[in-house]
Coordinates of C-alpha atoms in Angstrom, one line a residue:
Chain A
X774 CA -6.0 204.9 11.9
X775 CA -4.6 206.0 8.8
X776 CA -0.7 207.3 9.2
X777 CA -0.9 210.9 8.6
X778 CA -3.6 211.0 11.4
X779 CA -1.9 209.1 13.8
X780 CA 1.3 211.4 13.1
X781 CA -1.4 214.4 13.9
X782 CA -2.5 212.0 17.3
X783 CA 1.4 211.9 18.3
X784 CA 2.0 215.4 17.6
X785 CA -0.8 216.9 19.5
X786 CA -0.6 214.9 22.3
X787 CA 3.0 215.5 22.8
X788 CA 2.2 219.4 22.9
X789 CA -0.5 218.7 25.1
X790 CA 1.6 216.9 27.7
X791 CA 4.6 218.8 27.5
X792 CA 2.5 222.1 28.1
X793 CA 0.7 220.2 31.1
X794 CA 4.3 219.4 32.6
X795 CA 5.0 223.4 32.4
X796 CA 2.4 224.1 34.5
X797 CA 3.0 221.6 36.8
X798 CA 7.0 222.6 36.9
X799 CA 5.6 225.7 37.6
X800 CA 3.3 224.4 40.6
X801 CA 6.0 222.4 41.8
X802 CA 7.4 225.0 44.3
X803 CA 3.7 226.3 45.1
X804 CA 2.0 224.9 48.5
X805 CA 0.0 222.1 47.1
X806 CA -3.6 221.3 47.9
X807 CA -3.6 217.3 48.6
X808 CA -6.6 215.1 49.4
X809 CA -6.5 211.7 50.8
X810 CA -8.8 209.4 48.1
X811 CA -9.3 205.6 49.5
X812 CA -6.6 205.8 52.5
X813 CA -3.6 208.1 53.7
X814 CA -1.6 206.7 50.7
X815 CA -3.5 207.4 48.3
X816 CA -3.5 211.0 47.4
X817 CA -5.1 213.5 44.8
X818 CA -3.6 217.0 44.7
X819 CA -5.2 220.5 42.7
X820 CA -2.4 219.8 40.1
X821 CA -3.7 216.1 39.1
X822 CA -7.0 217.5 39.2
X823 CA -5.6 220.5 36.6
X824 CA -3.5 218.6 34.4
X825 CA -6.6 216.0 34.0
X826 CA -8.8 219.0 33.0
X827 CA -6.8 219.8 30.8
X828 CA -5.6 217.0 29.0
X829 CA -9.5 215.8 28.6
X830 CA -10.5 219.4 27.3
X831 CA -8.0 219.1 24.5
X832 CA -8.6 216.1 23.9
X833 CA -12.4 215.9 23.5
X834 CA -12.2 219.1 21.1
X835 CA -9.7 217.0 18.5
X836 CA -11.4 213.8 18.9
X837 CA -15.2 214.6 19.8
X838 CA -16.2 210.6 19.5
X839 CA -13.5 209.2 21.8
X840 CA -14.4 208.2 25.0
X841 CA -12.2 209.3 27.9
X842 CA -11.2 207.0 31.0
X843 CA -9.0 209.2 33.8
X844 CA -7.9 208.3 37.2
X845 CA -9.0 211.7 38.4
X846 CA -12.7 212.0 37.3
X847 CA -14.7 209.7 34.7
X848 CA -12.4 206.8 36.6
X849 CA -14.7 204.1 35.2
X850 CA -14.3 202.3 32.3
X851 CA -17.5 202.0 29.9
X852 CA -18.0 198.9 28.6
X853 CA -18.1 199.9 25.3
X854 CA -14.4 201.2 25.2
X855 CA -13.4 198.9 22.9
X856 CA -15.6 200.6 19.9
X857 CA -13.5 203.5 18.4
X858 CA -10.4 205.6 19.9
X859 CA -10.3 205.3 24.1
X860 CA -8.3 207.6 25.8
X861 CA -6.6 206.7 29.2
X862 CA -5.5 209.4 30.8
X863 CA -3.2 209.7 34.1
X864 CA -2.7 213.4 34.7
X865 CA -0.1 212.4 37.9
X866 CA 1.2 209.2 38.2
X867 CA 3.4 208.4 41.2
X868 CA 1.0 211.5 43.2
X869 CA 3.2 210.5 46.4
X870 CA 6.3 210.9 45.0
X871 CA 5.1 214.1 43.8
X872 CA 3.9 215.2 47.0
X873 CA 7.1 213.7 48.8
X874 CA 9.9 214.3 46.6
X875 CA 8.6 216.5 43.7
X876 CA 10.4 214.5 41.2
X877 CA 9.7 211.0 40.2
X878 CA 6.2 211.0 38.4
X879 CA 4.7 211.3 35.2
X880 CA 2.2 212.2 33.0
X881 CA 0.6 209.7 30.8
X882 CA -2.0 209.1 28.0
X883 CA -2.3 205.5 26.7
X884 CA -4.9 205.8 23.1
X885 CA -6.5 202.4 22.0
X886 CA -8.4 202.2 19.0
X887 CA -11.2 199.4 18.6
X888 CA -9.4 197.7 22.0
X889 CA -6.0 197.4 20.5
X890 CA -3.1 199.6 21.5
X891 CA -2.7 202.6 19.3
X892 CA -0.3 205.0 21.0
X893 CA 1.0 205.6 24.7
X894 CA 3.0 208.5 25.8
X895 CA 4.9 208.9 29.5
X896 CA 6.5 211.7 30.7
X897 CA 9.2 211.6 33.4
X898 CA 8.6 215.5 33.9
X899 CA 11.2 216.7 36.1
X900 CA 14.0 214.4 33.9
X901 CA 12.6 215.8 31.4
X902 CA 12.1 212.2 29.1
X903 CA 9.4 211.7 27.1
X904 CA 8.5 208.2 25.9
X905 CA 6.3 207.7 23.2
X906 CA 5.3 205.3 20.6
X907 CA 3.3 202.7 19.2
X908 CA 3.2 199.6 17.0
X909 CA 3.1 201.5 13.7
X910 CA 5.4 204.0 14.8
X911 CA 8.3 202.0 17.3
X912 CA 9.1 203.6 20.6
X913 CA 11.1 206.4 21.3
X914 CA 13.1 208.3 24.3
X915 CA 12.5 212.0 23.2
X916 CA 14.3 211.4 19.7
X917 CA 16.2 208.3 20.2
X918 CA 14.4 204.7 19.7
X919 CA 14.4 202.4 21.5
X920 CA 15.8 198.6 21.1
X921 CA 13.2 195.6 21.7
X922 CA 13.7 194.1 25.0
X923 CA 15.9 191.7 25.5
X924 CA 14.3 188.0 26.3
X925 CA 16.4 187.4 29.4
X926 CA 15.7 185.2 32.0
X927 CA 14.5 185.6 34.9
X928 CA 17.9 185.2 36.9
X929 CA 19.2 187.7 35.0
X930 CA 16.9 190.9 35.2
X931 CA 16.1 193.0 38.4
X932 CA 12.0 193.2 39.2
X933 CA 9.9 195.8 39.7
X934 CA 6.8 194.7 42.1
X935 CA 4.3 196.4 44.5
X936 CA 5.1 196.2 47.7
X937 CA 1.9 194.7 49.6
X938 CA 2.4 191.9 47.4
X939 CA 5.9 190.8 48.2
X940 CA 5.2 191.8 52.4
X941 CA 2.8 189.3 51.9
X942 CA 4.4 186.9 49.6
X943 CA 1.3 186.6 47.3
X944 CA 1.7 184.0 45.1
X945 CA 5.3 183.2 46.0
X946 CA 6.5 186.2 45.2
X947 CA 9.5 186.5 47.2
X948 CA 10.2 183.3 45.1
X949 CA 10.4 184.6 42.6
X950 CA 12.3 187.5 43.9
X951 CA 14.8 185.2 44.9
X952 CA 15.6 184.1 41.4
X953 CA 16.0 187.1 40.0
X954 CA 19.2 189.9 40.8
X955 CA 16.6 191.9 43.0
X956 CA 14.5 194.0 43.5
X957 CA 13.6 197.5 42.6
X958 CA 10.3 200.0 44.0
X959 CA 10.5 202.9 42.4
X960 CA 6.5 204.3 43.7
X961 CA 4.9 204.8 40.2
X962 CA 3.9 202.8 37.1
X963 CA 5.4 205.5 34.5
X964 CA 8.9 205.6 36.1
X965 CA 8.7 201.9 36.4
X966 CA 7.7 201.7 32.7
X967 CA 10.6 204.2 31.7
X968 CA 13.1 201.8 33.1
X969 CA 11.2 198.9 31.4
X970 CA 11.4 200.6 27.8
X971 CA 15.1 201.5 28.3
X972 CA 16.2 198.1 29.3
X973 CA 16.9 198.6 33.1
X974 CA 14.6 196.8 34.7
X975 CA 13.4 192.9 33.1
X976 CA 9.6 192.4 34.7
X977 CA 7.3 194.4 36.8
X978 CA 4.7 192.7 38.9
X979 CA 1.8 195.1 40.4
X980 CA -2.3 195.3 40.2
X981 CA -2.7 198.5 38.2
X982 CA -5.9 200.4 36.9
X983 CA -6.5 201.2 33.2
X984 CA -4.8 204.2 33.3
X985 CA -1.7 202.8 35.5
X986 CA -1.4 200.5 32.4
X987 CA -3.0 201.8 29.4
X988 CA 0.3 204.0 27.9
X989 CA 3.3 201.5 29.3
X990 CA 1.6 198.6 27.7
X991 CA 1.4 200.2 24.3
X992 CA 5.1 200.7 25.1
X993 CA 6.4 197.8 26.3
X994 CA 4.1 195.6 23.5
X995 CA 5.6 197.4 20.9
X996 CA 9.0 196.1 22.2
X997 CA 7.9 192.9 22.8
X998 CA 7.3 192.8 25.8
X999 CA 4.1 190.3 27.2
X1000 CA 1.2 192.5 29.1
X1001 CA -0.5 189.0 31.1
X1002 CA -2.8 188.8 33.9
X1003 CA -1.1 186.4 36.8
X1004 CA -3.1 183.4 35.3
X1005 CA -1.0 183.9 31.8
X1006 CA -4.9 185.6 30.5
X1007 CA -4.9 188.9 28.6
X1008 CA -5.2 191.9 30.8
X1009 CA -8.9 193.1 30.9
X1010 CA -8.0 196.9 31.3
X1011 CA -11.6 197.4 32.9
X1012 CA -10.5 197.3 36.3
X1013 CA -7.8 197.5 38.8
X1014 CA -6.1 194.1 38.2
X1015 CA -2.5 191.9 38.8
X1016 CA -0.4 192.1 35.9
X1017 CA 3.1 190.7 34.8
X1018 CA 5.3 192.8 32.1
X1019 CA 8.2 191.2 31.2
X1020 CA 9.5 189.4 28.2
X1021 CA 8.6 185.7 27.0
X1022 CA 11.4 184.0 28.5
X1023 CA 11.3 185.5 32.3
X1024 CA 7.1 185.3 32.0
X1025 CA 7.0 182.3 31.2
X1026 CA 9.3 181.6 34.3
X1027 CA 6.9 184.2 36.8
X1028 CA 3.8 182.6 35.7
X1029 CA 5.1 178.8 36.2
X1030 CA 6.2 179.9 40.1
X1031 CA 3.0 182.1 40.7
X1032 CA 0.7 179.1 39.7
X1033 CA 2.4 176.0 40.9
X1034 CA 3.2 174.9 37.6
X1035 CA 6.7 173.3 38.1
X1036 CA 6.4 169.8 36.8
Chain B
X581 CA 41.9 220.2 60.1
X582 CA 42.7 224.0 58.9
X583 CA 39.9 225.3 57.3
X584 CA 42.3 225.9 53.8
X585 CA 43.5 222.3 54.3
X586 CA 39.9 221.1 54.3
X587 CA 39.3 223.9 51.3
X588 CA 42.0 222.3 49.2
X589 CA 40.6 218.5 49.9
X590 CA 37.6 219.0 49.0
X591 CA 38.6 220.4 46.1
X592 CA 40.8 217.7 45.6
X593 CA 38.4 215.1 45.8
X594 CA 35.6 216.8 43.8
X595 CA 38.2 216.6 41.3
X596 CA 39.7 213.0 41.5
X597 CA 35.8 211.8 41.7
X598 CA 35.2 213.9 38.6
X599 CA 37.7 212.1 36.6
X600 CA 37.2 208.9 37.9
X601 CA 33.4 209.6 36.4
X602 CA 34.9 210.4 32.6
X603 CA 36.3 207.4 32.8
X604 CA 33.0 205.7 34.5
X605 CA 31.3 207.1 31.7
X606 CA 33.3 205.8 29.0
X607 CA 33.2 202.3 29.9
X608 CA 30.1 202.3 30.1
X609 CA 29.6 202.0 26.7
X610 CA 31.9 198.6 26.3
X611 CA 31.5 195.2 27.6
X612 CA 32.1 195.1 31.3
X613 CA 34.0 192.1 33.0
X614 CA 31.8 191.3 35.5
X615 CA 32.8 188.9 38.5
X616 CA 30.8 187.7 41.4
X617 CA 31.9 188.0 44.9
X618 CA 29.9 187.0 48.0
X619 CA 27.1 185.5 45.7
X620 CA 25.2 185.8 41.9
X621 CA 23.9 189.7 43.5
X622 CA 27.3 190.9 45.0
X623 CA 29.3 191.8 42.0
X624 CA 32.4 193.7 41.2
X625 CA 33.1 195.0 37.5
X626 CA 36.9 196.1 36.1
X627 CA 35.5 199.5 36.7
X628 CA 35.0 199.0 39.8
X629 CA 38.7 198.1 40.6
X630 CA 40.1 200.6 38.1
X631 CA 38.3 203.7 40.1
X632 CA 39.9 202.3 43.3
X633 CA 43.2 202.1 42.2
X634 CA 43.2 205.3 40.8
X635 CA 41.2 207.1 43.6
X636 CA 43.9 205.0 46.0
X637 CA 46.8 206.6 44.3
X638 CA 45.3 209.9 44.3
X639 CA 45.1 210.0 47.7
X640 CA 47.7 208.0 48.9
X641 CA 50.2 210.7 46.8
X642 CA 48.3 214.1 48.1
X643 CA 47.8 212.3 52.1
X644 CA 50.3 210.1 52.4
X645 CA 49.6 209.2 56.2
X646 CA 46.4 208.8 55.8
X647 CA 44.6 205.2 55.9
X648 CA 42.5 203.7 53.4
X649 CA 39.6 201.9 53.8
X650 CA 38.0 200.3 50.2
X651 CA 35.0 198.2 48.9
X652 CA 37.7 196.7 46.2
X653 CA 40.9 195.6 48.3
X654 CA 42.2 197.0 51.5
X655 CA 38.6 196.3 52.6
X656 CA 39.9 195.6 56.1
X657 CA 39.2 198.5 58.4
X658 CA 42.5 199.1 60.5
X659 CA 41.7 198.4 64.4
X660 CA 43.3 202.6 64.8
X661 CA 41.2 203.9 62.3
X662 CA 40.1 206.5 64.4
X663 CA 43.7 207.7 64.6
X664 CA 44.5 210.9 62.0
X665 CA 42.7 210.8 58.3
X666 CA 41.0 207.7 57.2
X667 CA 39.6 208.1 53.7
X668 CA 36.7 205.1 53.1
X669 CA 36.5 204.8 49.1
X670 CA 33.4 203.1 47.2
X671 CA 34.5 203.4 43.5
X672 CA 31.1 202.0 42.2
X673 CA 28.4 201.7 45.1
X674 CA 25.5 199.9 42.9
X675 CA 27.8 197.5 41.6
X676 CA 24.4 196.0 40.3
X677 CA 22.7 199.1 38.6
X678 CA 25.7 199.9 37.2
X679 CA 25.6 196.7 35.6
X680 CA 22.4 196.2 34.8
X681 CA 21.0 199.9 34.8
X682 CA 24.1 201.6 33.3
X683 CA 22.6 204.5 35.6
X684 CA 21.9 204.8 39.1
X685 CA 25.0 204.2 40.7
X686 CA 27.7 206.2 42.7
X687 CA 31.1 206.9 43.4
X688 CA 31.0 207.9 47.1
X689 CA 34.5 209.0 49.8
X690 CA 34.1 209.7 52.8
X691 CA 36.9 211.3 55.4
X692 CA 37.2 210.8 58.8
X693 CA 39.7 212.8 60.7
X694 CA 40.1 210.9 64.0
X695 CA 37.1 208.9 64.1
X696 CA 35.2 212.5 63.5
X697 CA 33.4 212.7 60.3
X698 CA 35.2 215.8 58.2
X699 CA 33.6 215.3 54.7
X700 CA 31.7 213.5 52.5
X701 CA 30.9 213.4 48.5
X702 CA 28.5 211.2 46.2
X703 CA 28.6 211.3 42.8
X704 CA 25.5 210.1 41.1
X705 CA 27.7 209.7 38.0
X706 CA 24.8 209.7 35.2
X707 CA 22.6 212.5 36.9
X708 CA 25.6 214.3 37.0
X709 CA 24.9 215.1 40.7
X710 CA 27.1 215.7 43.2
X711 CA 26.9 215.7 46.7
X712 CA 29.1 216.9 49.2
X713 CA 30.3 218.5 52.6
X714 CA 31.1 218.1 55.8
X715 CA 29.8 220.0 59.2
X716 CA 32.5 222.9 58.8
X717 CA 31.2 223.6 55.4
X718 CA 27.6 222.4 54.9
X719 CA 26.3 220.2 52.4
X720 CA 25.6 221.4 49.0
X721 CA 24.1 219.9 45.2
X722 CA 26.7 221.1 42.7
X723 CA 26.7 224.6 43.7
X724 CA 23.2 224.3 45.8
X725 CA 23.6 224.3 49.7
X726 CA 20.8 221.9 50.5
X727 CA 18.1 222.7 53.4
X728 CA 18.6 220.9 57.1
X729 CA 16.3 217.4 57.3
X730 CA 12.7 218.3 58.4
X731 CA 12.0 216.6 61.5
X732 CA 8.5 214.4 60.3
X733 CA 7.1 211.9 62.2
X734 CA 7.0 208.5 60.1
X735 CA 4.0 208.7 58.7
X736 CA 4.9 211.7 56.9
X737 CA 7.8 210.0 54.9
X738 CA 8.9 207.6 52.6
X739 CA 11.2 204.9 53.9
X740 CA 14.1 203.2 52.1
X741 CA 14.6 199.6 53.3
X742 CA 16.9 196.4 52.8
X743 CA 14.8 194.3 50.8
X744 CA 16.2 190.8 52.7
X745 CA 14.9 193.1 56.2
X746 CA 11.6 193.6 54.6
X747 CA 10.6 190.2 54.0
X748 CA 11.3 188.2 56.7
X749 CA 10.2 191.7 58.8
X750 CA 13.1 191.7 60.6
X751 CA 12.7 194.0 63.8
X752 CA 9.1 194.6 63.0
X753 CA 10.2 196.0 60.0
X754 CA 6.8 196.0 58.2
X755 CA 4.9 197.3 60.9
X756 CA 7.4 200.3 60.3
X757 CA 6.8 200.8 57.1
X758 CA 3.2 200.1 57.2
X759 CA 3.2 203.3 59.7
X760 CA 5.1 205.2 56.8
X761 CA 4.3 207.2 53.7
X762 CA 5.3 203.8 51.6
X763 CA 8.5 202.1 50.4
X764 CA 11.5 202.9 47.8
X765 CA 14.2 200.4 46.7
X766 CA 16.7 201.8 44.5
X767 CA 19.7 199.6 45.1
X768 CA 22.5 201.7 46.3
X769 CA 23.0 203.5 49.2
X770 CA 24.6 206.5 47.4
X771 CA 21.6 206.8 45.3
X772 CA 19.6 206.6 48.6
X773 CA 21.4 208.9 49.9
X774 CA 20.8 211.5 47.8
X775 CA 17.4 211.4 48.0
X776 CA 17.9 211.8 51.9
X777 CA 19.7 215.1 51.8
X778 CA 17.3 216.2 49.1
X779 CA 14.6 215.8 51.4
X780 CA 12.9 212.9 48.9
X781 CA 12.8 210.1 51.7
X782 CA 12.9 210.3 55.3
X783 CA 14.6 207.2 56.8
X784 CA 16.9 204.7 55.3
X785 CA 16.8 201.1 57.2
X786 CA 19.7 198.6 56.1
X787 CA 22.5 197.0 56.9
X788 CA 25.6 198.7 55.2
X789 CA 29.8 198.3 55.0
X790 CA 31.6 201.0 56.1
X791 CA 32.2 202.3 52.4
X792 CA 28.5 202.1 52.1
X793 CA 28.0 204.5 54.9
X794 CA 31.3 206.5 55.3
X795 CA 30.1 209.5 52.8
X796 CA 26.4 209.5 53.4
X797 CA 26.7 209.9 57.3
X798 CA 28.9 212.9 56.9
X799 CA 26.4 214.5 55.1
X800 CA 23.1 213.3 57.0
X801 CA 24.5 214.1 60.3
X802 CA 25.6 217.3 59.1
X803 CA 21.9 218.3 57.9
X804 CA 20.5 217.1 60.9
X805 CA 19.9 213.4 60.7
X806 CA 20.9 210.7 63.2
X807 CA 23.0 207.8 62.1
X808 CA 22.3 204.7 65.0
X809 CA 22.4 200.9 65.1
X810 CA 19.0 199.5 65.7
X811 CA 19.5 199.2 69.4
X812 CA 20.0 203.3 69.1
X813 CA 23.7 202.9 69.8
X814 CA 26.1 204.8 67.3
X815 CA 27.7 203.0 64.2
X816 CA 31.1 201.2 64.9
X817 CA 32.2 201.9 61.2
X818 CA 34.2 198.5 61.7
X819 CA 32.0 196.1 60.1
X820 CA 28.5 195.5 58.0
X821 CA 26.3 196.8 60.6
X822 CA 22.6 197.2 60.8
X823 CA 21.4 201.1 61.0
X824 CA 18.9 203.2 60.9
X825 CA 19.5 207.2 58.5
X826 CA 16.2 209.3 59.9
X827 CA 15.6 212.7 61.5
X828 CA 14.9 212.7 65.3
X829 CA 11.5 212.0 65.8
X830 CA 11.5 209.3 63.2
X831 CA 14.2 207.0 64.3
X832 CA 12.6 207.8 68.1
X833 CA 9.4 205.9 66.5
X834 CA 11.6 203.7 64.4
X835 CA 13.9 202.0 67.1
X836 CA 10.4 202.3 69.6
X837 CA 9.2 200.0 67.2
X838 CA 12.6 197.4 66.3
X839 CA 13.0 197.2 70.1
X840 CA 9.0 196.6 71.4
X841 CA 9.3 199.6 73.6
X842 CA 6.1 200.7 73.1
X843 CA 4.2 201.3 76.7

């Protein structure tokens, strides 16, 4: 994408997200209708299904070519999403903590053009920090970039993971755990992606769909951070699927304990 | 205590905490010296030990018979603590965010005036929230007086857990939590407290020092929450003990389940 269009991309769909985050502010204290989607965990409310509306209106009149991927609605992933501009879109991300504590969650829009990441955009809505960014433009918090992640190790970072994972010890997780200064569960990719980008958290270990994923990576890339499947592959982003974010160093480190590799 | 004398120490202590933060806050900035304790995880900074000489001295000057119990030095808890004021100072609780997060931490006193809790305040120093109170004067968010816990069943809430507890489920600990809304870790009890009061999580499982707790329960059980060991008797504030922070019908369910007294 030429530069002066991709400025035009960054501009709208900052508008588009900070007006999407007024109206859910202005939902926020409004009875909320929630719906249970695969299991009492997993929940949907009027305001995801709002904000996705939304967000896929806009963009499909500024971009009539692109295809559109969103957790809420049009959830799977064409297989042609790799020709042209794909947008991901999670209208709520972190629904529980926005049915449980009405803070912690955010709205995000990860844009790949011909597969590679373009731009990704996460809004922590009730802090009120936008994160935005991409490889031609670096990564910012609101104004302020961001520095490239530091290639600690392991040992010295704390880990973000998903729960079921480490209850179960999948793939020596609590291992891994172990060797790191702890552990951190903050119940949504975009707040766990904000603490990424600014440096406060080293790795985060989960399965996440395309559009848990699709904004953060284009993020944390951009700061060098490694987006790997748990068998050191690219991620496919055409399914829900384990992932490792982290830098090269503490990685390198996860992927040698997850798969036995210690010589 | 007279209810100008406990005007004028709350006052006093919003105030000492308040400058202990400028300072918190401008350190933050410079290289910390960072030394380990009880392990790599357990770590105490010179911020750490400057707050709690200069909280000390504060208080020692304005309550000169009262006892002090502190993370950093004097960490003994006197055998007649429960005799007149006992002040319980944590001058960083999050020792590890701090360091790692610079965010996410808390300066936390709690006061006890013969083994009674009187007040409580938690500074979450980089939200710029405070929290404090006590049961003659409620608890209140900066200027906010915050709403009694709702009484939920488990299911119906979020549960923050020690993270060593979790994975060796300890007391049946993931059968609890599977029975929940779902798990947050955010490394500091102050933190986690503050997410209690605001209604954001419904029971906190750990084990926790008496400066971990000393603040926190003064607010919970003011708003309504129980503060128990896991056999359902009440906190010795003595030692590192086990406990469960939860409404009523949620630590009913919560020690049902530790203690296998289901019919």
């Amino acid at each position: 994408m030429e530069q002066e269009a991709l400025y035009q991309l960054s501009r709208s769909l900052q508008k588009w997200i900070l007006e999407s985050a007024a109206y859910t502010r202005a939902q926020i204290k409004q009875p909320l209708t929630v719906n249970i989607k695969s299991g009492p965990n997993d929940l949907v409310t009027n305001v995801d299904c709002a904000n996705q509306t939304f967000l896929a209106e806009k963009i499909k009149t500024a971009y009539p070519n692109a295809q559109l991927v969103g957790e809420e609605g049009a959830g799977e992933v064409p297989d042609d999403w790799q020709q042209g501009l794909t947008f991901f879109i999670d209208p709520i991300d972190g629904t529980m903590n926005f049915v449980k504590q009405r803070a912690n969650f955010a709205i995000m829009v990860g844009v790949y053009e011909d597969g590679q990441p373009l731009f990704g955009i996460i809004y922590d809505v009730m802090a009120d920090q936008l994160f935005w960014g991409g490889t031609q433009l670096g990564v910012f918090e609101n104004e302020t970039a961001l520095k490239d992640a530091i290639d600690n190790p392991l040992q010295e970072g704390l880990i973000c993971v998903n729960t079921q994972m480490m209850v179960t010890n999948e793939l020596h997780l609590q291992d891994i755990l172990r060797q790191s200064s702890g552990v951190r569960i903050y119940g949504s990719a975009g707040i766990t992606f904000a603490h990424l980008v600014k440096g406060q958290v080293l790795a985060y270990i989960s399965k996440l769909a395309p559009w848990d994923i699709a904004a953060g990576r284009v993020l944390a890339e951009t700061l060098g951070f490694q987006v790997l499947q748990f068998n050191g592959q690219p991620v496919s982003m055409m399914q829900k699927e384990g992932m490792i974010i982290a830098p090269k160093q503490a990685i390198h480190e996860i992927i040698t304990i997850m798969n036995d590799l210690n010589p």
